[in-house]
PDB file of C-alpha atoms in Angstrom:
ATOM      1  CA  ILE H  33      -4.263   2.019  10.346  1.00  0.00           C
ATOM      2  CA  ASP H  34      -7.726   1.149  10.877  1.00  0.00           C
ATOM      3  CA  GLU H  35      -7.978   0.507  14.465  1.00  0.00           C
ATOM      4  CA  PHE H  36      -6.171   1.767  17.471  1.00  0.00           C
ATOM      5  CA  ASP H  37      -5.732   0.751  21.018  1.00  0.00           C
ATOM      6  CA  PRO H  38      -8.292   2.945  22.837  1.00  0.00           C
ATOM      7  CA  ARG H  39      -5.699   4.513  25.028  1.00  0.00           C
ATOM      8  CA  PHE H  40      -3.988   5.984  21.858  1.00  0.00           C
ATOM      9  CA  MET H  41      -6.186   8.054  19.912  1.00  0.00           C
ATOM     10  CA  PRO H  42      -4.432  10.049  17.383  1.00  0.00           C
ATOM     11  CA  SER H  43      -5.262  13.059  15.844  1.00  0.00           C
ATOM     12  CA  GLU H  44      -6.868  12.997  12.188  1.00  0.00           C
ATOM     13  CA  ASN H  45      -3.435  14.382  10.999  1.00  0.00           C
ATOM     14  CA  ALA H  46      -1.368  12.031  12.872  1.00  0.00           C
ATOM     15  CA  ALA H  47      -3.418   9.054  11.526  1.00  0.00           C
ATOM     16  CA  ASP H  48      -3.101  10.397   8.158  1.00  0.00           C
ATOM     17  CA  LEU H  49       0.773  10.776   8.211  1.00  0.00           C
ATOM     18  CA  ILE H  50       1.037   7.197   9.815  1.00  0.00           C
ATOM     19  CA  ASN H  51      -1.084   5.647   7.167  1.00  0.00           C
ATOM     20  CA  LYS H  52       0.739   7.518   4.217  1.00  0.00           C
ATOM     21  CA  LEU H  53       4.164   6.500   5.742  1.00  0.00           C
ATOM     22  CA  ILE H  54       3.264   2.800   6.003  1.00  0.00           C
ATOM     23  CA  ILE H  55       2.114   2.357   2.546  1.00  0.00           C
ATOM     24  CA  ARG H  56       3.951  -0.839   1.211  1.00  0.00           C
ATOM     25  CA  LYS H  57       4.554   0.532  -2.365  1.00  0.00           C
ATOM     26  CA  ASP H  58       7.342   3.001  -2.139  1.00  0.00           C
ATOM     27  CA  ASP H  59       5.953   4.696  -5.425  1.00  0.00           C
ATOM     28  CA  GLN H  60       2.806   5.609  -3.620  1.00  0.00           C
ATOM     29  CA  ARG H  61       4.320   6.399  -0.042  1.00  0.00           C
ATOM     30  CA  LEU H  62       4.588   9.880   1.231  1.00  0.00           C
ATOM     31  CA  GLY H  63       7.907  11.108   0.774  1.00  0.00           C
ATOM     32  CA  LYS H  64       8.477   9.268  -2.697  1.00  0.00           C
ATOM     33  CA  ASN H  65       9.138  12.649  -4.015  1.00  0.00           C
ATOM     34  CA  GLY H  66      11.529  13.845  -1.150  1.00  0.00           C
ATOM     35  CA  ILE H  67      11.745  14.864   2.385  1.00  0.00           C
ATOM     36  CA  CYS H  68       9.819  17.904   1.445  1.00  0.00           C
ATOM     37  CA  GLU H  69       6.649  15.939   0.769  1.00  0.00           C
ATOM     38  CA  ILE H  70       6.917  14.698   4.488  1.00  0.00           C
ATOM     39  CA  LYS H  71       7.658  18.226   5.807  1.00  0.00           C
ATOM     40  CA  ASN H  72       4.628  19.758   4.088  1.00  0.00           C
ATOM     41  CA  HIS H  73       2.287  17.299   5.940  1.00  0.00           C
ATOM     42  CA  PRO H  74      -0.103  19.239   7.997  1.00  0.00           C
ATOM     43  CA  TRP H  75       0.792  17.115  11.135  1.00  0.00           C
ATOM     44  CA  PHE H  76       4.339  19.028  10.894  1.00  0.00           C
ATOM     45  CA  ALA H  77       2.551  22.467  10.362  1.00  0.00           C
ATOM     46  CA  SER H  78       3.776  23.763  13.851  1.00  0.00           C
ATOM     47  CA  ILE H  79       7.499  23.053  12.906  1.00  0.00           C
ATOM     48  CA  ASP H  80       9.657  25.691  11.542  1.00  0.00           C
ATOM     49  CA  PHE H  81      12.148  23.570   9.577  1.00  0.00           C
ATOM     50  CA  LYS H  82      13.886  26.864   8.559  1.00  0.00           C
ATOM     51  CA  LYS H  83      14.848  27.607  12.068  1.00  0.00           C
ATOM     52  CA  SER H  84      16.473  24.162  12.590  1.00  0.00           C
ATOM     53  CA  GLY H  85      19.779  25.310  11.118  1.00  0.00           C
ATOM     54  CA  GLY H  86      20.296  21.906   9.589  1.00  0.00           C
ATOM     55  CA  LEU H  87      19.140  20.008  12.795  1.00  0.00           C
ATOM     56  CA  ASP H  88      16.004  18.815  11.431  1.00  0.00           C
ATOM     57  CA  SER H  89      16.286  15.259  12.978  1.00  0.00           C
ATOM     58  CA  ALA H  90      16.515  16.769  16.483  1.00  0.00           C
ATOM     59  CA  ILE H  91      13.940  19.166  15.918  1.00  0.00           C
ATOM     60  CA  ILE H  92      11.475  16.621  14.580  1.00  0.00           C
ATOM     61  CA  SER H  93      12.370  14.130  17.330  1.00  0.00           C
ATOM     62  CA  ILE H  94      11.431  16.595  20.010  1.00  0.00           C
ATOM     63  CA  GLU H  95       8.323  17.656  18.261  1.00  0.00           C
ATOM     64  CA  LEU H  96       7.239  14.095  17.571  1.00  0.00           C
ATOM     65  CA  GLU H  97       7.740  13.311  21.243  1.00  0.00           C
ATOM     66  CA  ASN H  98       5.777  16.404  22.266  1.00  0.00           C
ATOM     67  CA  ASN H  99       2.779  15.983  19.702  1.00  0.00           C
ATOM     68  CA  ILE H 100       2.818  12.132  20.695  1.00  0.00           C
ATOM     69  CA  HIS H 101       2.146  12.888  24.454  1.00  0.00           C
ATOM     70  CA  SER H 102      -0.044  15.415  23.571  1.00  0.00           C
ATOM     71  CA  VAL H 103      -2.557  13.029  21.877  1.00  0.00           C
ATOM     72  CA  ILE H 104      -2.254  10.159  24.565  1.00  0.00           C
TER      73      ILE H 104
END
């Protein structure tokens, strides 16, 4: 992502994550080697996936919402 709406200024880690997730070529996209590749991205550093008890999607959803609101 090269340009952002001035009302939405994501952190450097958020912008990096977005850029790596939207790469068109799937063999170059973040996650091509599995979900752990995405989970290990610095933007998710505050999430303890082991505590989620298999509820990764719910935990991620909550954390994403909190992180998105914190950068707006």
